[in-house]
Amino acid sequence: MSVLSTFFQHLLQLWQARDLALIGQRRERRMRLLASLVMIVMGVFWACVFSLRGAWSIVLMDVLLIACGLGVLLLTLRNYARQANLLLFGTVIVIIVGMTLLLDPPNAVAPRATHLYLLPVAVAALMAFRDEPMWLRYGAALLCLLLFTGLASSTWAPTYAYSLPDDVRVVGSWVQGIAAMAMLFTLLHILQSDAAERSALDSDLRAALREEQFVLYYQAQLNSHDQVTGAEVLIRWQHPQRGLIPPGEFIAHAEKTGLIIPIGQWVLAQTCAQLQAWKVDPRYGNLGLAVNISQKQLRRPEFVSGVLTLIGSYGIDAQHLELELTETLIVQDMDDLIRKMTALVDQGVRFSLDDFGTGFSSLSHLKRLPLSTLKIDRSFICDLPSDANSTAIVRTVIALGHSLGMNVIAEGVETEAQRQFLASNGCQAYQGYLFSKPVPLAAFMAYVKQRNG
């Protein structure tokens, strides 16, 4: 019951979501949840029907359908989108082909119709695998079209033992034809609408760059003495119609379109300008600012020279600038990454590894990179100190960071119990809502004045 309760809670949340940048992702997630429920219900229904007829081989297929439906449900709830899509589409294709060959063999009275569902499934595959490699996206759609062509051009069936009566199939051919075409039209409409939404978002982002609609927020980072030592710089979009938009709603799209490069350059420039403004003020002159760097930014040949140019132009101390990398970024091209990082570290720039423990970096990668800070991901902090696995992981990360000569900072600290656990295990730097949420510049400066005196 708990799984079904969680399912309906997630379904309700998804129906309530209306943010433009995430609508495609949420729609796909909702479709997977609904599809998983349909698979479970249909599997139970047909298992009962064919068990009464003694067709146990078909019952076994229905049991597999139920198991696949539960698998898609659980994978979707755990946010494993690719695995859920692969299981869902693999199961649906096998079911359609199996039903076409076993239950719907064509004859002179009733034509074959079940295979028509392969057409909307092909379009759905283009939508579901949109962000996957081209061979997967178009390969899944092409497989559906090839199977459709083969079944439409052939009258072969392995057996007629399970075929439905002709009077049922005659009516069914009309019903299935209409249903398949309705599904195809609906999916094509969604695909077109999604493309229009993405185009509108792209246009809005370009306007935001031209009109400087982006603003920076600062989340304080504190040491063991409750003194503010710096902040993580976080971008927000002050949309003229939709108000303040968090980065999760537009950064992913900016990554895909390449707009993340000028956006990232703007953030770096604004950060350097702020460090310059604080340079002459003793209350803020020693603060450091951390900026997230995207994969596309770091891959650019001129990345190093661009950062150094900004540092020189604004005349700031490079040690006050920290560039945050993610684990998924550091496994791309280690040699190029190390070369660029070393060139900047030699000039005083610091690097931190963000969300440590959630990606695929190995200890050998960690050893080779000139990192100064290791950030413990908030997903490990939120369960402290009650969860035994989280406490073991956090203790290990703290010890690992210190043994490699790095500072260790915990993200997402929200309770005093979490802070006390971290402090007792050697973590002396914190960031989270217990201290301050991300705030505009004026509020951050007031917070520093309050904390640091």
Short mmCIF file of C-alpha atoms in Angstrom, two decimals:
data_model
loop_
_atom_site.label_atom_id
_atom_site.label_comp_id
_atom_site.label_asym_id
_atom_site.label_seq_id
_atom_site.Cartn_x
_atom_site.Cartn_y
_atom_site.Cartn_z
CA MET A 1 0.00 0.00 0.00
CA SER A 2 2.87 2.37 0.74
CA VAL A 3 4.09 2.08 -2.87
CA LEU A 4 0.62 2.91 -4.25
CA SER A 5 0.28 5.79 -1.76
CA THR A 6 3.65 7.19 -2.87
CA PHE A 7 2.59 6.74 -6.50
CA PHE A 8 -0.57 8.82 -6.13
CA GLN A 9 1.25 11.49 -4.11
CA HIS A 10 3.83 11.88 -6.86
CA LEU A 11 1.09 11.87 -9.49
CA LEU A 12 -0.73 14.70 -7.70
CA GLN A 13 2.47 16.72 -7.41
CA LEU A 14 3.16 16.30 -11.11
CA TRP A 15 -0.32 17.45 -12.11
CA GLN A 16 0.15 20.58 -10.01
CA ALA A 17 3.47 21.48 -11.67
CA ARG A 18 3.26 24.16 -14.34
CA ASP A 19 6.75 25.61 -14.74
CA LEU A 20 7.61 26.20 -18.39
CA ALA A 21 11.16 24.84 -18.44
CA LEU A 22 10.24 21.61 -16.62
CA ILE A 23 6.90 20.89 -18.24
CA GLY A 24 8.34 18.45 -20.78
CA GLN A 25 10.22 16.48 -18.15
CA ARG A 26 7.22 16.39 -15.83
CA ARG A 27 4.91 15.36 -18.66
CA GLU A 28 7.17 12.45 -19.53
CA ARG A 29 7.38 11.41 -15.89
CA ARG A 30 3.60 11.57 -15.57
CA MET A 31 3.19 9.48 -18.71
CA ARG A 32 5.54 6.82 -17.32
CA LEU A 33 3.62 6.69 -14.05
CA LEU A 34 0.29 6.37 -15.85
CA ALA A 35 1.72 3.78 -18.25
CA SER A 36 3.03 1.70 -15.37
CA LEU A 37 -0.40 1.75 -13.72
CA VAL A 38 -2.06 0.72 -16.99
CA MET A 39 0.41 -2.15 -17.39
CA ILE A 40 -0.33 -3.41 -13.88
CA VAL A 41 -4.12 -3.17 -14.24
CA MET A 42 -4.18 -4.72 -17.73
CA GLY A 43 -1.84 -7.48 -16.64
CA VAL A 44 -4.09 -8.40 -13.71
CA PHE A 45 -7.23 -8.27 -15.89
CA TRP A 46 -5.91 -10.44 -18.72
CA ALA A 47 -4.24 -12.86 -16.31
CA CYS A 48 -7.66 -13.50 -14.76
CA VAL A 49 -9.33 -13.86 -18.17
CA PHE A 50 -6.82 -16.34 -19.61
CA SER A 51 -6.47 -18.30 -16.38
CA LEU A 52 -10.19 -19.09 -16.64
CA ARG A 53 -9.56 -20.35 -20.19
CA GLY A 54 -6.56 -22.38 -19.05
CA ALA A 55 -4.16 -20.49 -21.35
CA TRP A 56 -1.30 -20.57 -18.88
CA SER A 57 1.36 -19.46 -21.36
CA ILE A 58 -0.58 -16.21 -21.86
CA VAL A 59 -1.04 -15.90 -18.08
CA LEU A 60 2.73 -16.11 -17.70
CA MET A 61 3.09 -13.21 -20.16
CA ASP A 62 0.58 -11.23 -18.11
CA VAL A 63 2.53 -11.90 -14.93
CA LEU A 64 5.65 -10.57 -16.66
CA LEU A 65 3.62 -7.53 -17.73
CA ILE A 66 2.66 -6.86 -14.11
CA ALA A 67 6.27 -7.24 -13.00
CA CYS A 68 7.45 -4.83 -15.70
CA GLY A 69 4.75 -2.33 -14.71
CA LEU A 70 5.92 -2.43 -11.10
CA GLY A 71 9.52 -2.07 -12.30
CA VAL A 72 8.68 1.04 -14.35
CA LEU A 73 6.78 2.49 -11.39
CA LEU A 74 9.63 2.03 -8.93
CA LEU A 75 12.30 3.25 -11.36
CA THR A 76 10.25 6.37 -12.10
CA LEU A 77 9.68 7.12 -8.43
CA ARG A 78 13.43 6.79 -7.87
CA ASN A 79 14.11 9.16 -10.82
CA TYR A 80 15.89 6.56 -12.99
CA ALA A 81 14.35 7.95 -16.17
CA ARG A 82 16.50 6.12 -18.72
CA GLN A 83 16.10 2.69 -17.10
CA ALA A 84 12.35 3.26 -16.69
CA ASN A 85 11.99 4.25 -20.34
CA LEU A 86 14.00 1.28 -21.59
CA LEU A 87 11.92 -1.15 -19.52
CA LEU A 88 8.65 0.55 -20.48
CA PHE A 89 9.24 0.69 -24.22
CA GLY A 90 10.83 -2.75 -24.36
CA THR A 91 7.81 -4.23 -22.60
CA VAL A 92 5.26 -2.32 -24.69
CA ILE A 93 6.90 -3.34 -27.98
CA VAL A 94 7.05 -7.00 -26.96
CA ILE A 95 3.39 -6.91 -25.85
CA ILE A 96 2.18 -5.29 -29.07
CA VAL A 97 4.09 -7.75 -31.26
CA GLY A 98 2.98 -10.70 -29.12
CA MET A 99 -0.68 -9.67 -29.17
CA THR A 100 -0.54 -9.02 -32.90
CA LEU A 101 0.86 -12.48 -33.67
CA LEU A 102 -1.09 -14.53 -31.09
CA LEU A 103 -4.44 -12.78 -30.60
CA ASP A 104 -4.87 -10.85 -33.83
CA PRO A 105 -3.81 -12.98 -36.84
CA PRO A 106 -5.38 -11.59 -40.06
CA ASN A 107 -7.86 -13.43 -42.26
CA ALA A 108 -10.38 -12.61 -44.99
CA VAL A 109 -13.01 -11.52 -42.46
CA ALA A 110 -10.98 -9.49 -39.94
CA PRO A 111 -7.78 -7.58 -40.76
CA ARG A 112 -4.88 -7.22 -38.34
CA ALA A 113 -5.07 -3.98 -36.29
CA THR A 114 -3.07 -4.32 -33.05
CA HIS A 115 0.18 -3.45 -34.83
CA LEU A 116 -1.15 0.09 -35.45
CA TYR A 117 -0.14 0.98 -31.89
CA LEU A 118 3.50 0.79 -32.98
CA LEU A 119 3.06 4.16 -34.75
CA PRO A 120 2.24 6.21 -31.61
CA VAL A 121 4.85 4.21 -29.70
CA ALA A 122 7.47 5.34 -32.26
CA VAL A 123 6.52 8.99 -31.69
CA ALA A 124 6.49 8.46 -27.92
CA ALA A 125 10.02 7.04 -28.15
CA LEU A 126 11.21 10.20 -29.88
CA MET A 127 9.84 12.19 -26.94
CA ALA A 128 10.97 9.91 -24.12
CA PHE A 129 14.54 9.50 -25.42
CA ARG A 130 14.90 13.12 -26.55
CA ASP A 131 17.89 13.78 -24.30
CA GLU A 132 19.56 10.42 -24.95
CA PRO A 133 22.19 9.64 -27.63
CA MET A 134 20.87 9.78 -31.18
CA TRP A 135 21.36 6.05 -31.75
CA LEU A 136 19.01 5.31 -28.84
CA ARG A 137 16.42 7.94 -29.64
CA TYR A 138 16.10 7.20 -33.34
CA GLY A 139 16.93 3.53 -32.96
CA ALA A 140 13.90 2.93 -30.71
CA ALA A 141 11.61 4.80 -33.11
CA LEU A 142 13.07 3.02 -36.15
CA LEU A 143 12.59 -0.38 -34.49
CA CYS A 144 8.89 0.39 -33.99
CA LEU A 145 8.50 1.46 -37.62
CA LEU A 146 10.30 -1.62 -38.94
CA LEU A 147 8.13 -3.92 -36.83
CA PHE A 148 5.03 -2.06 -38.00
CA THR A 149 6.06 -2.45 -41.63
CA GLY A 150 6.80 -6.16 -41.19
CA LEU A 151 3.50 -6.91 -39.44
CA ALA A 152 1.47 -4.78 -41.89
CA SER A 153 3.05 -6.55 -44.88
CA SER A 154 2.68 -10.10 -43.58
CA THR A 155 -0.16 -12.49 -42.71
CA TRP A 156 2.09 -14.94 -40.86
CA ALA A 157 1.15 -16.11 -37.38
CA PRO A 158 2.94 -18.76 -35.27
CA THR A 159 -0.38 -20.29 -34.10
CA TYR A 160 -4.11 -19.69 -34.24
CA ALA A 161 -4.81 -21.36 -30.90
CA TYR A 162 -5.20 -18.06 -29.04
CA SER A 163 -6.80 -15.91 -31.73
CA LEU A 164 -9.92 -14.01 -30.71
CA PRO A 165 -13.25 -14.72 -32.47
CA ASP A 166 -13.75 -12.99 -35.80
CA ASP A 167 -16.81 -11.04 -34.67
CA VAL A 168 -14.78 -9.58 -31.80
CA ARG A 169 -11.84 -8.79 -34.06
CA VAL A 170 -13.95 -7.05 -36.71
CA VAL A 171 -15.26 -4.57 -34.16
CA GLY A 172 -11.82 -4.49 -32.52
CA SER A 173 -10.09 -3.52 -35.73
CA TRP A 174 -12.20 -0.35 -35.92
CA VAL A 175 -11.77 0.42 -32.23
CA GLN A 176 -8.02 -0.18 -32.28
CA GLY A 177 -7.56 1.77 -35.49
CA ILE A 178 -9.39 4.78 -34.07
CA ALA A 179 -7.60 4.50 -30.72
CA ALA A 180 -4.15 4.19 -32.32
CA MET A 181 -4.73 7.18 -34.60
CA ALA A 182 -6.07 9.24 -31.68
CA MET A 183 -2.95 8.40 -29.68
CA LEU A 184 -0.76 9.29 -32.66
CA PHE A 185 -2.49 12.65 -33.14
CA THR A 186 -2.25 13.44 -29.41
CA LEU A 187 1.45 12.63 -29.23
CA LEU A 188 2.20 14.65 -32.36
CA HIS A 189 0.35 17.59 -30.80
CA ILE A 190 2.36 17.23 -27.58
CA LEU A 191 5.61 16.97 -29.57
CA GLN A 192 4.77 20.14 -31.49
CA SER A 193 3.73 21.98 -28.30
CA ASP A 194 6.90 20.88 -26.54
CA ALA A 195 9.01 22.16 -29.43
CA ALA A 196 7.19 25.50 -29.27
CA GLU A 197 7.78 25.73 -25.50
CA ARG A 198 11.48 25.03 -25.92
CA SER A 199 11.69 27.63 -28.67
CA ALA A 200 9.95 30.17 -26.44
CA LEU A 201 12.30 29.40 -23.55
CA ASP A 202 15.30 29.76 -25.83
CA SER A 203 14.03 33.14 -27.04
CA ASP A 204 13.35 34.28 -23.46
CA LEU A 205 16.84 33.28 -22.33
CA ARG A 206 18.45 35.22 -25.15
CA ALA A 207 16.36 38.26 -24.20
CA ALA A 208 17.40 37.77 -20.57
CA LEU A 209 21.06 37.95 -21.58
CA ARG A 210 20.53 41.07 -23.68
CA GLU A 211 18.45 42.85 -21.05
CA GLU A 212 20.46 41.61 -18.03
CA GLN A 213 17.48 39.98 -16.32
CA PHE A 214 19.71 37.62 -14.32
CA VAL A 215 20.53 38.36 -10.69
CA LEU A 216 22.94 36.74 -8.25
CA TYR A 217 22.06 35.31 -4.85
CA TYR A 218 24.59 34.39 -2.17
CA GLN A 219 24.43 31.49 0.27
CA ALA A 220 26.77 31.98 3.21
CA GLN A 221 29.52 29.52 4.13
CA LEU A 222 30.58 29.51 7.78
CA ASN A 223 33.46 28.10 9.81
CA SER A 224 33.40 26.39 13.19
CA HIS A 225 33.37 29.78 14.96
CA ASP A 226 30.14 30.81 13.17
CA GLN A 227 32.09 33.34 11.13
CA VAL A 228 31.16 33.85 7.48
CA THR A 229 34.14 32.95 5.30
CA GLY A 230 32.48 33.31 1.93
CA ALA A 231 29.48 32.33 -0.14
CA GLU A 232 28.34 30.22 -3.02
CA VAL A 233 27.10 32.39 -5.88
CA LEU A 234 23.77 31.21 -7.30
CA ILE A 235 22.03 32.63 -10.35
CA ARG A 236 18.36 33.57 -10.52
CA TRP A 237 16.31 34.79 -13.45
CA GLN A 238 14.15 37.86 -12.81
CA HIS A 239 11.62 37.19 -15.56
CA PRO A 240 9.47 40.24 -16.43
CA GLN A 241 6.23 38.19 -16.44
CA ARG A 242 6.94 35.10 -14.33
CA GLY A 243 8.94 36.70 -11.54
CA LEU A 244 11.99 35.15 -9.92
CA ILE A 245 12.89 31.80 -11.53
CA PRO A 246 15.33 29.39 -9.83
CA PRO A 247 18.23 27.89 -11.83
CA GLY A 248 16.72 24.40 -11.94
CA GLU A 249 14.14 25.67 -14.39
CA PHE A 250 16.46 27.04 -17.06
CA ILE A 251 20.07 25.88 -16.56
CA ALA A 252 19.48 22.45 -18.12
CA HIS A 253 18.04 24.08 -21.24
CA ALA A 254 20.91 26.57 -21.35
CA GLU A 255 23.35 23.62 -21.22
CA LYS A 256 21.70 21.94 -24.19
CA THR A 257 21.56 25.06 -26.33
CA GLY A 258 25.02 26.38 -25.46
CA LEU A 259 23.60 29.52 -23.81
CA ILE A 260 25.27 28.37 -20.60
CA ILE A 261 28.56 29.73 -21.99
CA PRO A 262 27.55 33.43 -22.11
CA ILE A 263 25.50 32.98 -18.92
CA GLY A 264 28.47 31.43 -17.14
CA GLN A 265 30.76 34.18 -18.41
CA TRP A 266 28.34 36.79 -17.06
CA VAL A 267 28.27 35.10 -13.64
CA LEU A 268 32.07 34.98 -13.52
CA ALA A 269 32.35 38.65 -14.49
CA GLN A 270 29.77 39.72 -11.89
CA THR A 271 31.53 37.66 -9.23
CA CYS A 272 34.88 39.26 -10.00
CA ALA A 273 33.25 42.71 -9.97
CA GLN A 274 31.82 42.00 -6.53
CA LEU A 275 35.18 40.82 -5.20
CA GLN A 276 36.68 44.03 -6.52
CA ALA A 277 34.02 46.11 -4.76
CA TRP A 278 34.75 44.32 -1.47
CA LYS A 279 38.51 44.59 -1.86
CA VAL A 280 38.80 47.94 -0.10
CA ASP A 281 36.31 47.12 2.69
CA PRO A 282 37.91 45.28 5.64
CA ARG A 283 34.56 43.73 6.61
CA TYR A 284 34.28 41.89 3.29
CA GLY A 285 37.77 41.95 1.82
CA ASN A 286 38.67 38.44 3.05
CA LEU A 287 35.49 36.75 1.83
CA GLY A 288 35.70 34.17 -0.94
CA LEU A 289 33.08 33.49 -3.59
CA ALA A 290 32.43 30.09 -5.17
CA VAL A 291 31.02 29.82 -8.72
CA ASN A 292 29.67 26.72 -10.42
CA ILE A 293 31.39 25.91 -13.72
CA SER A 294 29.56 23.99 -16.43
CA GLN A 295 31.02 21.28 -18.61
CA LYS A 296 30.65 23.38 -21.76
CA GLN A 297 32.49 26.30 -20.16
CA LEU A 298 35.42 24.21 -19.03
CA ARG A 299 35.78 22.48 -22.40
CA ARG A 300 36.35 25.75 -24.25
CA PRO A 301 40.01 26.21 -25.26
CA GLU A 302 39.97 29.82 -24.06
CA PHE A 303 38.53 29.02 -20.61
CA VAL A 304 41.80 29.51 -18.71
CA SER A 305 42.75 32.71 -20.51
CA GLY A 306 39.21 34.05 -20.03
CA VAL A 307 39.29 33.52 -16.26
CA LEU A 308 42.75 35.03 -15.93
CA THR A 309 41.69 38.02 -18.03
CA LEU A 310 38.78 38.68 -15.70
CA ILE A 311 41.01 38.41 -12.63
CA GLY A 312 43.51 40.84 -14.15
CA SER A 313 40.86 43.27 -15.39
CA TYR A 314 39.20 43.57 -12.01
CA GLY A 315 42.47 43.45 -10.08
CA ILE A 316 41.23 40.92 -7.52
CA ASP A 317 43.12 38.41 -5.41
CA ALA A 318 42.68 35.10 -7.28
CA GLN A 319 42.61 33.20 -3.98
CA HIS A 320 39.20 34.70 -3.24
CA LEU A 321 37.72 33.06 -6.36
CA GLU A 322 36.69 29.40 -6.11
CA LEU A 323 35.45 27.40 -9.10
CA GLU A 324 33.12 24.51 -8.31
CA LEU A 325 33.21 21.36 -10.43
CA THR A 326 30.82 18.40 -10.34
CA GLU A 327 31.80 14.74 -10.33
CA THR A 328 30.18 14.09 -13.70
CA LEU A 329 32.33 16.83 -15.19
CA ILE A 330 35.69 15.53 -13.96
CA VAL A 331 35.42 12.13 -15.66
CA GLN A 332 35.18 13.59 -19.16
CA ASP A 333 38.76 14.40 -20.15
CA MET A 334 41.11 14.13 -17.21
CA ASP A 335 44.30 15.26 -18.95
CA ASP A 336 42.72 18.43 -20.36
CA LEU A 337 40.98 19.10 -17.06
CA ILE A 338 44.17 18.75 -15.00
CA ARG A 339 46.08 20.99 -17.40
CA LYS A 340 43.49 23.77 -17.16
CA MET A 341 43.06 23.46 -13.41
CA THR A 342 46.80 23.51 -12.80
CA ALA A 343 47.22 26.64 -14.93
CA LEU A 344 44.62 28.45 -12.82
CA VAL A 345 45.78 27.07 -9.48
CA ASP A 346 49.28 28.33 -10.25
CA GLN A 347 47.75 31.82 -10.39
CA GLY A 348 45.95 31.38 -7.06
CA VAL A 349 42.47 30.24 -8.15
CA ARG A 350 40.93 27.58 -5.91
CA PHE A 351 38.84 24.59 -7.02
CA SER A 352 36.22 22.62 -5.12
CA LEU A 353 34.46 19.36 -5.95
CA ASP A 354 30.71 19.82 -5.56
CA ASP A 355 28.13 17.12 -4.67
CA PHE A 356 30.86 14.63 -3.80
CA GLY A 357 29.60 11.05 -3.63
CA THR A 358 26.76 11.38 -6.14
CA GLY A 359 28.77 10.88 -9.34
CA PHE A 360 31.33 8.48 -10.71
CA SER A 361 34.71 9.87 -9.76
CA SER A 362 37.27 7.44 -8.44
CA LEU A 363 39.91 7.98 -5.78
CA SER A 364 42.56 8.05 -8.49
CA HIS A 365 40.79 11.06 -10.05
CA LEU A 366 40.56 12.74 -6.68
CA LYS A 367 44.26 12.22 -6.05
CA ARG A 368 45.31 13.73 -9.37
CA LEU A 369 43.20 16.88 -9.29
CA PRO A 370 44.53 20.08 -7.64
CA LEU A 371 41.44 20.55 -5.47
CA SER A 372 41.32 22.68 -2.34
CA THR A 373 37.82 21.86 -1.11
CA LEU A 374 35.56 18.81 -0.98
CA LYS A 375 31.83 19.50 -0.59
CA ILE A 376 29.67 16.78 0.98
CA ASP A 377 26.41 16.49 -0.92
CA ARG A 378 23.22 17.48 0.90
CA SER A 379 21.66 14.06 0.21
CA PHE A 380 24.04 12.58 2.80
CA ILE A 381 23.55 15.41 5.28
CA CYS A 382 19.74 15.35 5.39
CA ASP A 383 19.59 11.97 7.19
CA LEU A 384 22.16 12.83 9.86
CA PRO A 385 22.62 11.78 12.55
CA SER A 386 19.91 9.09 12.60
CA ASP A 387 20.79 7.10 9.47
CA ALA A 388 23.71 4.71 9.97
CA ASN A 389 24.67 4.59 6.29
CA SER A 390 24.76 8.38 5.99
CA THR A 391 26.84 8.77 9.13
CA ALA A 392 29.37 6.20 7.87
CA ILE A 393 29.61 7.89 4.46
CA VAL A 394 30.00 11.38 5.94
CA ARG A 395 32.71 10.25 8.36
CA THR A 396 34.56 8.60 5.47
CA VAL A 397 34.35 11.67 3.23
CA ILE A 398 35.58 13.96 6.01
CA ALA A 399 38.53 11.69 6.76
CA LEU A 400 39.29 11.32 3.05
CA GLY A 401 39.26 15.07 2.43
CA HIS A 402 41.53 15.80 5.39
CA SER A 403 43.95 13.03 4.44
CA LEU A 404 44.28 14.59 0.98
CA GLY A 405 44.91 18.02 2.49
CA MET A 406 41.55 19.50 1.48
CA ASN A 407 39.03 21.60 3.29
CA VAL A 408 35.70 19.84 3.75
CA ILE A 409 32.40 21.72 3.69
CA ALA A 410 28.96 20.23 4.30
CA GLU A 411 26.07 21.43 2.13
CA GLY A 412 22.43 21.42 3.15
CA VAL A 413 22.93 21.72 6.92
CA GLU A 414 19.46 22.40 8.30
CA THR A 415 19.48 21.34 11.96
CA GLU A 416 21.70 21.93 14.96
CA ALA A 417 21.98 18.14 15.42
CA GLN A 418 23.48 17.85 11.95
CA ARG A 419 25.95 20.63 12.65
CA GLN A 420 27.01 19.08 15.95
CA PHE A 421 27.52 15.68 14.35
CA LEU A 422 29.65 17.22 11.59
CA ALA A 423 31.72 19.24 14.05
CA SER A 424 32.33 16.21 16.28
CA ASN A 425 33.65 14.32 13.25
CA GLY A 426 36.05 17.00 12.07
CA CYS A 427 34.03 18.98 9.51
CA GLN A 428 34.60 22.65 10.27
CA ALA A 429 32.77 24.41 7.41
CA TYR A 430 29.03 24.54 6.77
CA GLN A 431 26.46 25.79 4.31
CA GLY A 432 22.70 25.48 4.59
CA TYR A 433 19.38 26.83 5.78
CA LEU A 434 20.38 26.47 9.44
CA PHE A 435 22.54 29.55 8.82
CA SER A 436 21.14 31.27 5.76
CA LYS A 437 19.21 30.50 2.60
CA PRO A 438 20.43 32.05 -0.69
CA VAL A 439 19.74 35.79 -0.42
CA PRO A 440 20.32 38.94 -2.52
CA LEU A 441 23.56 40.86 -2.13
CA ALA A 442 22.28 43.43 0.36
CA ALA A 443 20.84 40.77 2.66
CA PHE A 444 24.05 38.74 2.47
CA MET A 445 26.20 41.73 3.35
CA ALA A 446 23.90 42.49 6.30
CA TYR A 447 24.23 38.87 7.42
CA VAL A 448 28.03 39.05 7.23
CA LYS A 449 27.97 42.24 9.30
CA GLN A 450 25.77 40.54 11.89
CA ARG A 451 27.87 37.36 12.10
CA ASN A 452 31.37 38.79 11.76
CA GLY A 453 30.81 42.01 13.63
#
